[in-house]
Amino acid sequence: DVKVTQSSRYLVKRTGEKVFLECVQDMDHENMFWYRQDPGLGLRLIYFSYDVKMKEKGDIPEGYSVSREKKERFSLILESASTNQTSMYLCASRGSPMAAVLTHLQTPNYGYTFGSGTRLTVV
Amino acid sequence: AQSVTQLGSHVSVSEGALVLLRCNYSSSVPPYLFWYVQYPNQGLQLLLKYTSAATLVKGINGFEAEFKKSETSFHLTKPSAHMSDAAEYFCGCLGGSEKLVFGKGTKLTVNP
C-alpha cells in the first residue's frame, strides 16, 4: 500500500514563527499536493508539485511556499505564521497519469493517497 | 477549470434510513469523480470513484454513486444508514489538470 506520512499530527506555533510541515511518500509518485481543510470550506489546494524542484500554485498560495528537493518529500513552509493559518493541513500524492491509468485497477484510489493530516494551531 | 458543489453542509438521517449526499460538478472535459470519507481526527479515505467506465459505481461500506452526465451529478447513496457512517463526506473532481478539486463537504449525522 502507498503510504503518505506527515511528520507531525499536532503542532502549536507562535505568530511570526517559520513553520515547516513535512510530507513523505513511499511509492515514487511524481505528483504531490498540499491542501488546507477548514470547517465549511472543504479542502482547498495550496500548492502542488509534479516533479522534483517543480511547483505550481494552487488556489490559496498566499502566505505559503513549498520545497521539493527529493521526489519522496514535499515540504510546506509558512514563512511567518499567522493566526489565520490555524487549520488542518493534508498532504497527498499521486502517480503520473499514465502510471495511474496502468495501475488504477490495482490502486483503489486512482493513485491519490492522503496523509493523516497535521493540525496546526498558531497562537 | 473544474468545480464541485455539495448541496447541504449537514445531513441528518435515522439509523436504517436511506442516505443521499448530493454532488454536482462542472468540468470542461470528461471528469473523474470521487467520494472520500473523513472520520474525526483522521485523513481522507476513498469510498469510490468514477473513471469513465460504468456509470453506477459501487464502493466500500455499502455506498454507491451514479454518474449522470445530463445532470452533471454524482450523488452518493446508501440504502440503510449505520451509526458508523457518521462522518464528513467530500466529493472530488479531477478534470484536465492534475488538481483534484473538492466540494465543501457534507457532515452526516446518524440518529439512533
PDB file of N, CA and C in Angstrom, chain B residues 11-17 81-83 86 108-112:
ATOM      1  N   VAL B  11     -26.287  16.793   6.904  1.00  0.00           N
ATOM      2  CA  VAL B  11     -27.402  15.902   6.621  1.00  0.00           C
ATOM      3  C   VAL B  11     -27.592  14.991   7.827  1.00  0.00           C
ATOM      4  N   SER B  12     -28.827  14.844   8.246  1.00  0.00           N
ATOM      5  CA  SER B  12     -29.127  14.010   9.398  1.00  0.00           C
ATOM      6  C   SER B  12     -30.147  12.947   8.993  1.00  0.00           C
ATOM      7  N   VAL B  13     -29.849  11.690   9.300  1.00  0.00           N
ATOM      8  CA  VAL B  13     -30.768  10.590   8.986  1.00  0.00           C
ATOM      9  C   VAL B  13     -30.896   9.696  10.210  1.00  0.00           C
ATOM     10  N   SER B  14     -31.933   8.891  10.206  1.00  0.00           N
ATOM     11  CA  SER B  14     -32.107   7.895  11.259  1.00  0.00           C
ATOM     12  C   SER B  14     -31.386   6.613  10.864  1.00  0.00           C
ATOM     13  N   GLU B  15     -30.959   5.866  11.851  1.00  0.00           N
ATOM     14  CA  GLU B  15     -30.321   4.584  11.576  1.00  0.00           C
ATOM     15  C   GLU B  15     -31.289   3.708  10.793  1.00  0.00           C
ATOM     16  N   GLY B  16     -30.803   3.116   9.695  1.00  0.00           N
ATOM     17  CA  GLY B  16     -31.646   2.278   8.850  1.00  0.00           C
ATOM     18  C   GLY B  16     -32.288   3.017   7.690  1.00  0.00           C
ATOM     19  N   ALA B  17     -32.222   4.328   7.701  1.00  0.00           N
ATOM     20  CA  ALA B  17     -32.821   5.123   6.623  1.00  0.00           C
ATOM     21  C   ALA B  17     -31.843   5.274   5.466  1.00  0.00           C
ATOM     22  N   ALA B  81     -28.627   3.434   6.587  1.00  0.00           N
ATOM     23  CA  ALA B  81     -27.559   4.075   7.350  1.00  0.00           C
ATOM     24  C   ALA B  81     -27.226   3.295   8.611  1.00  0.00           C
ATOM     25  N   HIS B  82     -25.961   3.312   8.941  1.00  0.00           N
ATOM     26  CA  HIS B  82     -25.466   2.696  10.164  1.00  0.00           C
ATOM     27  C   HIS B  82     -24.806   3.777  11.000  1.00  0.00           C
ATOM     28  N   MET B  83     -24.804   3.573  12.299  1.00  0.00           N
ATOM     29  CA  MET B  83     -24.196   4.580  13.187  1.00  0.00           C
ATOM     30  C   MET B  83     -22.754   4.872  12.795  1.00  0.00           C
ATOM     31  N   ALA B  86     -21.496   7.882  10.409  1.00  0.00           N
ATOM     32  CA  ALA B  86     -21.390   9.288  10.816  1.00  0.00           C
ATOM     33  C   ALA B  86     -19.977   9.780  10.568  1.00  0.00           C
ATOM     34  N   LEU B 108     -22.416  14.079   7.891  1.00  0.00           N
ATOM     35  CA  LEU B 108     -23.538  13.163   8.058  1.00  0.00           C
ATOM     36  C   LEU B 108     -23.680  12.784   9.522  1.00  0.00           C
ATOM     37  N   THR B 109     -24.864  12.983  10.063  1.00  0.00           N
ATOM     38  CA  THR B 109     -25.207  12.545  11.417  1.00  0.00           C
ATOM     39  C   THR B 109     -26.214  11.409  11.307  1.00  0.00           C
ATOM     40  N   VAL B 110     -25.991  10.351  12.060  1.00  0.00           N
ATOM     41  CA  VAL B 110     -26.914   9.215  12.071  1.00  0.00           C
ATOM     42  C   VAL B 110     -27.518   9.115  13.468  1.00  0.00           C
ATOM     43  N   ASN B 111     -28.825   9.255  13.532  1.00  0.00           N
ATOM     44  CA  ASN B 111     -29.531   9.223  14.821  1.00  0.00           C
ATOM     45  C   ASN B 111     -30.047   7.826  15.133  1.00  0.00           C
ATOM     46  N   PRO B 112     -29.928   7.417  16.386  1.00  0.00           N
ATOM     47  CA  PRO B 112     -30.398   6.065  16.747  1.00  0.00           C
ATOM     48  C   PRO B 112     -31.916   5.944  16.691  1.00  0.00           C
TER      49      PRO B 112
END
